[in-house]
Coordinates of C-alpha atoms in Angstrom, one line a residue:
X42 CA 110.3 108.9 146.8
X43 CA 109.3 108.1 143.2
X44 CA 110.8 109.7 140.4
X45 CA 110.2 108.7 136.7
X46 CA 113.6 109.9 135.4
X47 CA 115.7 108.1 138.1
X48 CA 113.9 104.8 137.9
X49 CA 114.3 104.6 134.1
X50 CA 117.7 103.0 133.4
X51 CA 117.3 103.1 129.5
X52 CA 116.3 106.8 129.6
X53 CA 119.2 107.8 131.8
X54 CA 121.6 105.9 129.4
X55 CA 120.8 108.6 126.7
X56 CA 121.0 111.5 129.0
X57 CA 124.1 110.5 130.9
X58 CA 126.1 108.5 128.3
X59 CA 124.7 108.7 124.8
X60 CA 123.5 112.1 123.7
X61 CA 126.2 114.2 122.6
X62 CA 125.2 117.3 124.5
X63 CA 128.1 119.6 123.4
X64 CA 126.7 120.8 120.0
X65 CA 123.3 121.1 121.4
X66 CA 124.5 123.1 124.6
X67 CA 126.7 125.1 122.5
X68 CA 124.1 126.0 119.8
X69 CA 121.4 126.7 122.6
X70 CA 123.9 128.8 124.6
X71 CA 125.6 130.5 121.7
X72 CA 129.0 129.2 122.4
X73 CA 128.4 129.7 126.2
X74 CA 128.2 133.4 125.9
X75 CA 124.6 133.7 126.8
X76 CA 124.0 136.3 129.6
X77 CA 123.0 134.5 132.8
X78 CA 123.4 131.1 131.2
X79 CA 125.9 128.3 131.7
X80 CA 129.6 129.1 130.9
X81 CA 130.7 125.6 130.1
X82 CA 129.3 122.0 129.0
X83 CA 129.8 120.9 132.6
X84 CA 127.5 123.7 133.9
X85 CA 125.0 123.0 131.3
X86 CA 124.9 119.3 132.0
X87 CA 124.4 120.0 135.7
X88 CA 121.4 122.3 134.9
X89 CA 119.8 119.9 132.5
X90 CA 120.1 117.0 135.0
X91 CA 118.5 119.1 137.8
X92 CA 115.5 119.9 135.5
X93 CA 115.0 116.4 134.5
X94 CA 115.2 115.3 138.1
X95 CA 112.6 117.8 139.1
X96 CA 110.3 116.9 136.2
X97 CA 110.5 113.2 137.2
X98 CA 109.6 113.9 140.8
X99 CA 106.8 116.2 139.8
X100 CA 105.2 113.7 137.2
X101 CA 105.5 110.8 139.6
X102 CA 104.2 112.5 142.7
X103 CA 102.1 115.3 141.6
X104 CA 100.3 114.1 138.4
X105 CA 100.4 110.1 138.3
X106 CA 98.6 109.7 141.8
X107 CA 95.7 111.8 140.5
X108 CA 95.3 110.3 137.0
X109 CA 92.3 108.3 137.8
X110 CA 90.5 111.4 139.3
X111 CA 91.6 113.5 136.3
X112 CA 89.9 110.9 134.0
X113 CA 86.8 110.6 136.0
X114 CA 86.2 114.4 136.2
X115 CA 87.1 115.3 132.7
X116 CA 86.7 119.0 131.8
X117 CA 83.8 121.4 132.2
X118 CA 81.9 123.1 129.3
X119 CA 79.4 125.7 130.5
X120 CA 78.0 128.8 128.9
X121 CA 80.3 128.5 125.8
X122 CA 83.5 128.3 128.0
X123 CA 85.7 125.3 128.7
X124 CA 87.5 125.0 132.0
X125 CA 89.2 122.6 134.4
X126 CA 87.8 121.2 137.6
X127 CA 90.0 121.9 140.7
X128 CA 92.5 119.1 140.8
X129 CA 93.5 119.6 137.1
X130 CA 93.6 123.5 137.6
X131 CA 95.8 123.0 140.7
X132 CA 98.3 120.8 138.6
X133 CA 98.6 123.5 136.0
X134 CA 98.9 126.1 138.7
X135 CA 101.8 124.3 140.0
X136 CA 103.3 123.9 136.6
X137 CA 103.0 127.7 136.2
X138 CA 104.8 128.3 139.5
X139 CA 107.6 126.0 138.3
X140 CA 108.0 128.4 135.4
X141 CA 107.7 125.5 132.9
X142 CA 105.8 127.4 130.4
X143 CA 109.0 129.1 129.3
X144 CA 111.3 126.1 129.6
X145 CA 112.8 126.3 126.0
X146 CA 112.3 130.1 125.4
X147 CA 115.3 132.5 125.6
X148 CA 116.1 134.2 129.0
X149 CA 115.4 137.6 127.6
X150 CA 111.9 136.5 126.8
X151 CA 111.4 135.2 130.4
X152 CA 112.3 131.5 129.7
X153 CA 115.0 129.1 130.9
X154 CA 116.6 128.5 127.5
X155 CA 116.7 124.9 127.9
X156 CA 117.3 122.7 124.7
X157 CA 114.2 121.2 123.1
X158 CA 115.7 117.8 124.0
X159 CA 114.6 118.4 127.7
X160 CA 111.1 119.3 126.6
X161 CA 110.9 116.1 124.7
X162 CA 112.3 113.9 127.5
X163 CA 110.0 115.8 129.8
X164 CA 107.1 114.8 127.4
X165 CA 107.9 111.1 128.1
X166 CA 107.9 111.7 131.9
X167 CA 104.6 113.7 131.9
X168 CA 103.1 111.2 129.3
X169 CA 103.7 108.3 131.7
X170 CA 102.0 110.0 134.4
X171 CA 99.0 111.1 132.3
X172 CA 98.7 111.8 128.6
X173 CA 95.8 114.4 129.1
X174 CA 98.1 116.5 131.2
X175 CA 100.9 116.4 128.8
X176 CA 98.6 117.1 125.7
X177 CA 97.5 120.3 127.3
X178 CA 100.9 121.2 128.8
X179 CA 102.5 121.3 125.3
X180 CA 100.1 124.0 124.1
X181 CA 101.6 126.5 126.5
X182 CA 105.4 126.9 125.9
X183 CA 105.1 124.9 122.5
X184 CA 102.9 127.7 121.1
X185 CA 105.1 130.6 122.5
X186 CA 108.1 129.1 120.8
X187 CA 106.3 128.6 117.6
X188 CA 105.4 132.4 117.8
X189 CA 109.1 133.1 118.1
X190 CA 110.3 130.7 115.5
X191 CA 107.8 131.9 113.0
X192 CA 108.6 135.5 113.6
X193 CA 112.3 134.7 113.0
X194 CA 111.5 132.7 109.8
X195 CA 109.4 135.6 108.3
X196 CA 112.2 138.2 109.3
X197 CA 110.1 140.1 112.0
X198 CA 112.5 139.1 114.8
X199 CA 115.6 141.4 115.6
X200 CA 118.7 139.2 116.9
X201 CA 122.2 140.3 117.8
X202 CA 124.5 138.4 115.3
X203 CA 127.3 138.1 117.8
X204 CA 125.4 136.9 120.9
X205 CA 122.2 135.4 119.3
X206 CA 120.2 137.5 121.8
X207 CA 116.5 138.3 120.9
X208 CA 116.2 142.1 120.8
X209 CA 112.7 142.1 119.7
X210 CA 110.0 139.9 118.2
X211 CA 106.7 140.3 116.4
X212 CA 104.4 138.5 119.0
X213 CA 106.3 139.6 122.3
X214 CA 103.4 140.6 124.1
X215 CA 101.6 137.2 123.3
X216 CA 104.7 135.3 124.3
X217 CA 104.9 137.2 127.7
X218 CA 101.3 136.4 128.4
X219 CA 101.8 132.6 127.9
X220 CA 105.2 132.6 129.7
X221 CA 103.4 134.1 132.7
X222 CA 101.0 131.2 132.5
X223 CA 98.0 133.6 131.7
X224 CA 97.2 132.1 128.3
X225 CA 98.1 129.3 125.9
X226 CA 97.3 128.4 122.3
X227 CA 96.6 125.6 119.8
X228 CA 96.9 124.6 116.1
X229 CA 93.7 124.6 114.1
X230 CA 93.8 122.5 110.8
X231 CA 91.0 119.9 110.7
X232 CA 87.5 120.8 109.4
X233 CA 84.5 118.8 108.8
X234 CA 85.2 116.5 105.7
X235 CA 88.9 117.8 105.6
X236 CA 91.2 116.0 107.9
X237 CA 94.1 114.4 106.1
X238 CA 93.3 115.9 102.8
X239 CA 94.1 119.5 103.5
X240 CA 93.4 120.5 99.9
X241 CA 89.7 120.5 100.7
X242 CA 90.0 123.1 103.6
X243 CA 87.4 125.7 103.2
X244 CA 88.2 128.1 106.0
X245 CA 88.8 131.4 104.5
X246 CA 91.5 134.1 105.1
X247 CA 90.3 137.5 103.6
X248 CA 92.2 140.8 103.4
X249 CA 90.4 144.3 103.4
X250 CA 91.3 147.3 101.6
X251 CA 93.5 148.6 104.6
X252 CA 95.6 145.4 104.6
X253 CA 93.7 143.8 107.6
X254 CA 93.1 140.0 107.5
X255 CA 90.0 138.2 108.8
X256 CA 89.4 134.5 109.2
X257 CA 85.9 132.8 108.6
X258 CA 85.2 129.1 108.9
X259 CA 84.8 126.1 111.2
X260 CA 87.4 123.9 112.8
X261 CA 87.0 120.8 114.5
X262 CA 88.9 118.2 116.8
X263 CA 91.0 121.1 118.2
X264 CA 93.2 119.9 121.2
X265 CA 93.3 122.7 123.9
X266 CA 90.9 124.7 121.7
X267 CA 89.9 126.9 124.4
X268 CA 93.3 128.6 124.5
X269 CA 93.5 132.3 123.4
X270 CA 96.0 132.1 120.5
X271 CA 95.4 129.9 117.7
X272 CA 97.6 129.1 114.6
X273 CA 95.0 128.6 111.9
X274 CA 95.5 127.2 108.4
X275 CA 93.0 129.1 106.0
X276 CA 92.6 129.4 102.3
X277 CA 93.4 132.8 100.9
X278 CA 92.9 132.4 97.2
X279 CA 91.0 130.2 95.0
X280 CA 93.1 128.9 91.9
X281 CA 92.4 130.1 88.3
X282 CA 93.5 126.8 87.0
X283 CA 95.5 123.6 87.8
X284 CA 98.9 125.4 87.0
X285 CA 98.1 128.3 89.4
X286 CA 100.7 128.3 92.3
X287 CA 97.6 128.8 94.6
X288 CA 96.2 125.4 93.5
X289 CA 95.7 122.9 96.3
X290 CA 98.1 123.3 99.2
X291 CA 99.7 126.3 97.6
X292 CA 96.5 128.4 98.3
X293 CA 96.8 127.8 102.1
X294 CA 98.1 130.4 104.5
X295 CA 99.0 130.6 108.2
X296 CA 97.2 133.0 110.5
X297 CA 97.5 133.7 114.2
X298 CA 94.2 134.5 115.6
X299 CA 93.5 135.9 119.2
X300 CA 90.1 134.3 120.1
X301 CA 89.0 136.4 123.0
X302 CA 89.6 139.4 125.0
X303 CA 89.3 139.9 128.7
X304 CA 88.3 143.1 130.1
X305 CA 89.7 144.9 133.2
X306 CA 86.5 143.8 135.2
X307 CA 87.2 140.0 134.4
X308 CA 84.5 139.6 131.6
X309 CA 85.4 137.8 128.6
X310 CA 84.2 138.9 125.0
X311 CA 84.5 135.9 122.6
X312 CA 85.8 136.6 119.1
X313 CA 85.7 132.9 118.2
X314 CA 83.1 130.7 119.5
X315 CA 83.5 127.2 121.1
X316 CA 80.7 125.2 119.7
X317 CA 81.1 122.3 121.7
X318 CA 83.7 120.1 123.6
X319 CA 83.9 116.5 122.3
X320 CA 83.1 113.6 124.7
X321 CA 85.9 111.1 124.0
X322 CA 86.8 107.6 124.7
X323 CA 90.1 108.8 126.5
X324 CA 92.1 111.9 127.2
X325 CA 89.3 113.0 129.4
X326 CA 91.4 115.7 131.1
X327 CA 92.1 117.4 127.7
X328 CA 89.7 119.7 125.9
X329 CA 89.0 118.9 122.3
X330 CA 86.9 121.6 120.9
X331 CA 84.8 122.5 117.7
X332 CA 85.2 126.3 117.0
X333 CA 83.5 128.8 114.6
X334 CA 85.3 131.9 113.1
X335 CA 83.2 134.8 111.8
X336 CA 85.5 137.4 110.3
X337 CA 87.8 137.0 113.4
X338 CA 90.7 139.6 113.1
X339 CA 94.0 137.6 112.3
X340 CA 97.7 138.1 111.8
X341 CA 99.0 136.6 108.6
X342 CA 102.2 134.6 109.4
X343 CA 104.8 134.7 106.8
X344 CA 103.7 135.1 103.1
X345 CA 100.3 134.2 101.6
X346 CA 100.6 130.6 100.4
X347 CA 103.2 129.8 103.0
X348 CA 100.8 128.0 105.2
X349 CA 101.5 124.4 104.3
X350 CA 105.2 124.8 104.8
X351 CA 104.7 126.5 108.1
X352 CA 102.4 123.9 109.3
X353 CA 105.0 121.1 108.4
X354 CA 107.5 122.8 110.8
X355 CA 104.8 122.6 113.6
X356 CA 103.8 119.1 112.6
X357 CA 107.4 117.8 112.5
X358 CA 108.1 118.8 116.0
X359 CA 104.6 117.6 117.2
X360 CA 105.1 114.2 115.7
X361 CA 108.4 113.8 117.5
X362 CA 106.7 114.9 120.7
X363 CA 103.9 112.4 120.2
X364 CA 106.4 109.8 119.8
X365 CA 107.8 110.8 123.4
X366 CA 104.3 110.9 124.6
X367 CA 103.7 107.3 123.4
X368 CA 106.9 106.3 125.2
X369 CA 105.6 107.5 128.4
X370 CA 102.2 105.7 127.9
X371 CA 104.2 102.5 127.0
X372 CA 106.3 102.8 130.1
X373 CA 103.1 103.3 132.1
X374 CA 101.6 100.0 130.6
X375 CA 104.8 98.0 131.1
X376 CA 105.1 99.3 134.8
X377 CA 101.5 98.4 135.4
X378 CA 101.8 94.9 133.8
X379 CA 105.1 94.2 135.5
X380 CA 103.8 95.2 139.0
X381 CA 100.7 93.1 138.8
X382 CA 102.5 90.1 137.1
X383 CA 105.0 90.1 140.0
X384 CA 102.3 89.9 142.7
X385 CA 99.6 87.7 141.1
X386 CA 100.2 84.2 141.8
X387 CA 98.7 81.2 139.6
X388 CA 99.7 77.6 139.6
X389 CA 102.0 78.0 142.4
X390 CA 104.2 80.9 141.2
X391 CA 103.8 84.6 140.1
X392 CA 102.5 84.8 136.5
X393 CA 105.5 86.7 135.5
X394 CA 107.4 83.5 135.7
X395 CA 104.9 81.9 133.3
X396 CA 106.5 81.7 129.9
X397 CA 104.0 83.5 127.8
X398 CA 103.5 86.4 130.3
X399 CA 107.5 86.5 130.6
X400 CA 107.5 86.9 126.9
X401 CA 104.9 89.6 126.7
X402 CA 106.8 91.6 129.2
X403 CA 110.2 91.2 127.6
X404 CA 108.8 92.1 124.2
X405 CA 107.2 95.2 125.7
X406 CA 110.4 96.3 127.2
X407 CA 112.4 95.6 124.0
X408 CA 110.0 97.5 121.9
X409 CA 110.1 100.5 124.3
X410 CA 113.8 100.5 124.0
X411 CA 113.5 100.4 120.3
X412 CA 111.1 103.3 120.0
X413 CA 113.1 105.3 122.5
X414 CA 116.4 104.9 120.1
X415 CA 114.4 106.2 117.2
X416 CA 113.0 109.1 119.3
X417 CA 116.2 110.3 120.8
X418 CA 117.9 110.2 117.4
X419 CA 115.2 112.1 115.7
X420 CA 114.9 114.8 118.4
X421 CA 118.7 115.4 118.5
X422 CA 118.9 116.0 114.7
X423 CA 115.7 118.0 114.4
X424 CA 116.9 120.3 117.1
X425 CA 120.4 120.8 115.7
X426 CA 118.8 121.3 112.1
X427 CA 116.6 124.1 113.5
X428 CA 119.1 125.9 115.6
X429 CA 122.0 125.7 113.0
X430 CA 119.5 126.9 110.3
X431 CA 118.9 130.1 112.6
X432 CA 122.6 130.5 112.7
X433 CA 122.8 130.5 109.0
X434 CA 119.9 133.0 108.8
X435 CA 121.2 135.5 111.5
X436 CA 124.8 134.9 112.1
X437 CA 127.8 136.7 110.6
X438 CA 129.6 133.9 108.8
X439 CA 132.4 133.7 106.3
X440 CA 131.6 132.0 103.0
X441 CA 133.5 128.9 104.1
X442 CA 131.6 128.6 107.4
X443 CA 128.4 129.3 105.6
X444 CA 129.0 126.4 103.3
X445 CA 130.0 124.2 106.1
X446 CA 127.1 125.1 108.1
X447 CA 124.7 124.5 105.2
X448 CA 126.1 121.0 104.8
X449 CA 125.6 120.3 108.5
X450 CA 121.9 121.6 108.4
X451 CA 121.1 119.4 105.4
X452 CA 122.7 116.3 107.1
X453 CA 120.7 116.9 110.3
X454 CA 117.6 117.5 108.4
X455 CA 118.0 114.3 106.4
X456 CA 118.6 112.2 109.5
X457 CA 115.5 113.7 111.3
X458 CA 113.2 113.4 108.2
X459 CA 114.1 109.6 107.9
X460 CA 112.9 108.8 111.4
X461 CA 110.2 111.1 112.0
X462 CA 107.4 109.1 110.5
X463 CA 108.8 106.0 112.0
X464 CA 108.7 107.3 115.4
X465 CA 105.1 108.6 115.2
X466 CA 104.0 105.4 113.6
X467 CA 105.7 102.9 115.8
X468 CA 105.1 104.7 118.9
X469 CA 101.4 105.3 118.4
X470 CA 100.9 101.6 117.1
X471 CA 102.9 100.1 120.0
X472 CA 101.2 102.2 122.7
X473 CA 97.9 100.6 121.6
X474 CA 99.4 97.1 121.5
X475 CA 101.2 97.6 125.0
X476 CA 98.0 99.0 126.7
X477 CA 96.0 96.2 125.3
X478 CA 98.6 93.7 126.6
X479 CA 98.4 95.3 129.9
X480 CA 94.8 94.7 130.2
X481 CA 95.2 91.0 129.1
X482 CA 97.9 90.4 131.9
X483 CA 95.7 91.8 134.5
X484 CA 93.0 89.5 133.3
X485 CA 89.4 90.1 134.6
X486 CA 90.4 92.9 136.7
X487 CA 92.0 94.6 133.8
X488 CA 88.5 95.0 132.3
X489 CA 87.5 97.0 135.5
X490 CA 88.4 100.6 136.5
X491 CA 90.1 99.4 139.6
X492 CA 93.7 99.0 138.2
X493 CA 94.1 101.7 135.6
X494 CA 94.8 99.4 132.8
X495 CA 91.6 100.1 130.9
X496 CA 92.4 103.8 131.1
X497 CA 95.8 103.5 129.3
X498 CA 94.0 101.5 126.6
X499 CA 91.3 104.2 126.2
X500 CA 94.1 106.9 126.1
X501 CA 96.2 105.1 123.8
X502 CA 93.5 104.5 121.0
X503 CA 94.0 108.2 119.7
X504 CA 97.7 108.0 119.3
X505 CA 97.4 106.4 115.8
X506 CA 95.0 109.1 114.9
X507 CA 96.0 112.5 115.9
X508 CA 99.0 114.7 114.5
X509 CA 98.8 112.6 111.3
X510 CA 97.4 109.2 111.2
X511 CA 99.5 105.9 111.0
X512 CA 98.6 105.6 107.5
X513 CA 99.7 109.2 106.6
X514 CA 103.0 108.4 108.4
X515 CA 103.4 105.1 106.4
X516 CA 102.7 107.0 103.1
X517 CA 105.4 109.6 103.9
X518 CA 108.1 106.9 104.8
X519 CA 107.2 105.0 101.7
X520 CA 107.4 108.0 99.4
X521 CA 110.7 109.3 100.9
X522 CA 112.1 105.8 100.7
X523 CA 111.1 105.1 97.0
X524 CA 112.0 108.9 96.0
X525 CA 115.5 108.4 97.5
X526 CA 116.1 105.2 95.5
X527 CA 115.0 106.9 92.3
X528 CA 117.3 109.8 92.8
X529 CA 120.2 107.8 93.4
X530 CA 119.9 104.0 92.3
X531 CA 123.5 103.4 92.2
X532 CA 123.9 104.2 95.9
X533 CA 120.8 102.0 96.7
X534 CA 122.3 99.0 95.0
X535 CA 125.7 99.5 96.6
X536 CA 124.0 99.5 100.1
X537 CA 122.2 96.3 99.3
X538 CA 125.4 94.6 98.1
X539 CA 127.3 95.7 101.1
X540 CA 124.4 94.4 103.4
X541 CA 124.4 91.0 101.7
X542 CA 128.3 90.8 102.0
X543 CA 128.2 91.6 105.7
X544 CA 125.3 89.0 106.3
X545 CA 127.8 86.2 105.5
X546 CA 131.3 87.7 106.2
X547 CA 131.1 89.7 109.4
X548 CA 132.8 88.2 112.3
X549 CA 130.1 89.7 114.6
X550 CA 127.1 87.4 114.8
X551 CA 124.8 90.4 115.7
X552 CA 126.3 92.5 112.8
X553 CA 125.4 89.5 110.5
X554 CA 121.9 89.3 111.8
X555 CA 121.4 93.1 111.2
X556 CA 122.8 92.7 107.9
X557 CA 120.1 90.0 107.0
X558 CA 117.3 92.5 108.2
X559 CA 119.1 95.3 106.0
X560 CA 119.1 92.8 103.2
X561 CA 115.3 91.8 103.6
X562 CA 114.5 95.4 103.7
X563 CA 116.6 96.2 100.6
X564 CA 114.9 93.4 98.7
X565 CA 111.4 94.6 99.7
X566 CA 112.2 98.2 98.6
X567 CA 113.7 97.1 95.4
X568 CA 110.6 95.0 94.7
X569 CA 108.4 97.9 95.2
X570 CA 110.4 100.1 92.8
X571 CA 110.6 97.5 90.1
X572 CA 107.0 96.7 90.5
X573 CA 105.9 100.3 90.2
X574 CA 108.3 101.1 87.3
X575 CA 107.1 97.9 85.7
X576 CA 103.5 98.8 85.9
X577 CA 104.2 102.2 84.5
X578 CA 106.2 100.7 81.6
X579 CA 103.5 98.1 80.8
X580 CA 100.9 100.9 80.7
X581 CA 103.1 102.9 78.2
X582 CA 103.7 99.8 76.0
X583 CA 99.9 99.5 75.6
X584 CA 99.7 103.2 74.3
X585 CA 100.9 104.5 70.9
X586 CA 104.6 104.7 70.6
X587 CA 104.5 108.6 70.3
X588 CA 103.1 108.8 73.7
X589 CA 105.8 106.7 75.5
X590 CA 108.0 109.5 76.8
X591 CA 105.0 111.3 78.0
X592 CA 103.7 108.3 79.9
X593 CA 107.0 107.5 81.4
X594 CA 108.3 110.9 82.3
X595 CA 105.6 113.4 82.5
X596 CA 102.2 111.8 83.8
X597 CA 102.9 110.1 87.0
X598 CA 99.6 109.7 89.1
X599 CA 100.5 109.0 92.7
X600 CA 96.9 107.5 93.2
X601 CA 97.3 105.0 90.4
X602 CA 101.1 104.4 89.5
X603 CA 102.0 104.1 93.2
X604 CA 99.1 101.8 94.2
X605 CA 101.1 98.7 94.9
X606 CA 103.5 100.6 97.0
X607 CA 100.7 102.3 98.8
X608 CA 99.1 99.0 99.5
X609 CA 102.3 97.9 101.4
X610 CA 103.1 101.2 103.0
X611 CA 102.6 100.2 106.4
X612 CA 104.4 96.8 106.0
X613 CA 107.4 98.8 104.6
X614 CA 107.2 101.3 107.5
X615 CA 107.4 98.5 110.0
X616 CA 110.3 97.0 108.2
X617 CA 112.1 100.3 107.9
X618 CA 111.6 101.1 111.6
X619 CA 113.1 97.6 112.7
X620 CA 116.1 98.2 110.3
X621 CA 116.7 101.7 111.7
X622 CA 116.3 100.6 115.3
X623 CA 118.8 97.7 114.6
X624 CA 121.4 100.3 113.1
X625 CA 121.0 102.7 116.1
X626 CA 121.3 100.1 118.7
X627 CA 124.3 98.5 116.7
X628 CA 126.0 101.9 116.9
X629 CA 125.5 102.0 120.6
X630 CA 126.7 98.6 121.2
X631 CA 129.9 99.5 119.3
X632 CA 130.7 102.1 121.9
X633 CA 129.1 100.6 125.0
X634 CA 129.4 96.8 125.0
X635 CA 126.6 96.6 127.8
X636 CA 124.0 97.7 125.0
X637 CA 124.7 94.3 123.1
X638 CA 122.2 92.8 125.1
X639 CA 119.5 95.4 124.2
X640 CA 120.5 94.8 120.5
X641 CA 120.5 91.2 120.7
X642 CA 116.8 91.3 122.1
X643 CA 115.7 93.7 119.3
X644 CA 117.5 91.6 116.5
X645 CA 116.0 88.3 117.7
X646 CA 112.5 89.6 117.3
X647 CA 113.1 91.9 114.4
X648 CA 114.5 89.4 112.0
X649 CA 111.4 87.2 112.2
X650 CA 109.3 90.2 111.6
X651 CA 111.4 91.2 108.7
X652 CA 111.1 87.9 106.9
X653 CA 107.3 88.0 107.3
X654 CA 106.9 91.7 106.1
X655 CA 109.3 91.2 103.2
X656 CA 107.5 88.1 102.1
X657 CA 104.1 89.8 102.3
X658 CA 105.2 92.9 100.2
X659 CA 106.7 90.6 97.4
X660 CA 104.0 88.1 97.2
X661 CA 100.6 89.6 98.1
X662 CA 98.3 92.2 96.9
X663 CA 97.4 91.7 93.3
X664 CA 94.1 90.3 93.9
X665 CA 93.0 93.3 96.0
X666 CA 94.5 95.9 93.6
X667 CA 92.6 94.2 90.6
X668 CA 89.4 94.3 92.6
X669 CA 89.9 98.0 93.4
X670 CA 90.7 98.8 89.7
X671 CA 87.6 97.2 88.6
X672 CA 85.5 99.1 91.3
X673 CA 87.1 102.3 90.1
X674 CA 86.3 101.6 86.5
X675 CA 82.8 100.7 87.2
X676 CA 82.3 103.8 89.3
X677 CA 83.7 106.0 86.5
X678 CA 81.5 104.4 83.9
X679 CA 78.3 104.8 86.0
X680 CA 77.8 108.6 85.3
X681 CA 78.4 108.0 81.7
X682 CA 75.9 105.1 81.5
X683 CA 73.3 107.3 83.5
X684 CA 73.7 110.1 81.0
X685 CA 73.3 107.7 78.0

C-alpha cells in the first residue's frame, strides 16, 4: 500500500526524531487542559502520527493516481461560474468527509485542533501527489483559520484566559460553513498593473454614512477565486501629502467580502462577478480567476490602514506553505527520475549507474533534504511565535511571565523571519530545476505526456512567481541581512572572526567546511555593506559640506543607494540559504551522528557554490550599473529636452 509519509525517511526523521513537539503540543492543547484533547505529550504524538499516516495514504492512493486526468480535464467555467469535473469534485468530497477542512481549527469550532506543523507536512504530502489539489485545499481550512486569527488580533473574539477555549468569534457562521465543506475562500491582492508594487493598488474601500463598507475594483490571478469568502486588500483613503500616514502602503485596508448568496431553492446571486478563469501552463485543476467588485458589501478587518500588516501575516504563512508544496513537487520529480533511471538500460547497465545521471539524482536528493531542513525550522518557529503571541494577548500572566514570554516570541519571530524568504526562494527555484532534470533523465519520452515528467515541469514554473516572486524574496532577504548588520556591526564582525577561527582550528572537518562557507558569506555581506556605504559617502563628498549630514543620514533612496546590493540580491539569497542549511544540518549531526552523511553531501556542493557566489558579488556588476544609471539620466532628461 503506497504511503507518502511512510516511504520518506528524511521526512520521518523530523516527525519522529527532530521536531521538539512538546512546546508545540503544549501551546496547542493549552498545557493539555483542552476539553476532548490529548492529556499528555504521548497521546498528542500518537494522534499526530495517525493523522500524517492517513494523509500519506490518501495522497498516494486517492490523488496521485488521478493526477494526469486532473491535469487533462482542468476546471469548468460556464455561465459566469467555475466548477470542478467529477473526478476532482469527488476528491474534495472525500476530503470533506475526512473533516480535513477543520484540521487546525479549535475543537469548539468543529476542528481537530492539530498543530499548524501537521498542515505544513500535509502540504508536502498533497503537493507530491498533485500541486493543483493542494493549492485549492489550502483555501478551505486556511481561510477559516485566518478568519479566527484576524478576529483575535482585532479583539472581536472572546477567549477563556484559563483554558484558551474560544467562547465566541466574529466570523463564526462563515467558519462553520467552511468547516462543513460548504464554502471556501481566497486572498485577493493582485490587480492589473499592480502586482508586486502594492502601492499602486486601485481597488477602493468606501464607507457610507451608516458605517457600512463597500469594495469596488478588479482583482486578477486569484487562486480559488470562485470561493465565497474573499480577503481583499483595498485602498481606503488617498494621502494628502507624502507625510500622510495613509500614503502608499499605509492607505491599504483589509476587507472580508462574501461574493455570492445561495437561496433556499439552490439559485445563486452573484455579488462579485467572475470575469474569466485563466488558461494556464500548469496547475490545470486549480481555478485562477479575474474578479470584478462593484460596491460589494464588505467587513473591515482591523483598523483602516492595517491592511498591509494583516496581509503580511497571511503571506508569511503562505510562503512557508508554498515551501512545503515545492518540497512535494521536488519529491515527485526525484521519485519519477529515480524510477525511470533504475529501469532504463543503456550501454549495458541502468542509467542510474552512469556517472552524470547518478550525480543528478544525488544532487536532487541533497537539495531536497536542505530545503526540508529550512522549511521545518521556519514552520516550527512561525507556529510558536503566533501561539505564544496569542498567549500574551489573552492569557493571565504575571509581569515576570509576560516579560519572559515576550522574549520568547521575539526569538521565534526572528528565527522564522530569517529563513522564510529563503524557504520560498530556494524551494521555488529548485522545483523548476528538479522538474526540468526529471524531463532530461527521461530523455525523449520525458517530452511526451506518457510519463508525467512534463506535467511536473509545467506545474513547477509558477512556483517562483506566486505568493511573492523569487526576486521579491531575495530583496527581502538582502534588506533584512544588511539592516541587521547596520543595527549591530560589532556583532557582525565578531561572527565573522569566529567563523574564520573555526575554519582553521576546529577538529571536526565538517565544521571547518561549514565555517569556510560562513566566512565566504560574511565577506560577501561585508562587501555589500561597505560598497553601499562607500557609494553614499562618495555622493556626499561631491556635495556641499553643509549637506553631508543630510546626505548620509536622512536621504537614503532604496532604489538608488542600494542598487549594488539589489543587483546581487539573488546571489546573496542563494549564499544565505546554503549557509543556513549547513548550520541546521550541523546542529542535527551534533545530536544524531547518522545525519553527518546528509551534512557532508550538502557541504560538499555548497562550498563550491559559495566560492562562486561570493566571487560574483565582490567582483561583478559595475558595468551594468553604470549602463543603467546612464539610461535613467537620459530618461529623466528627455522630458526637459522636449519641453525646451
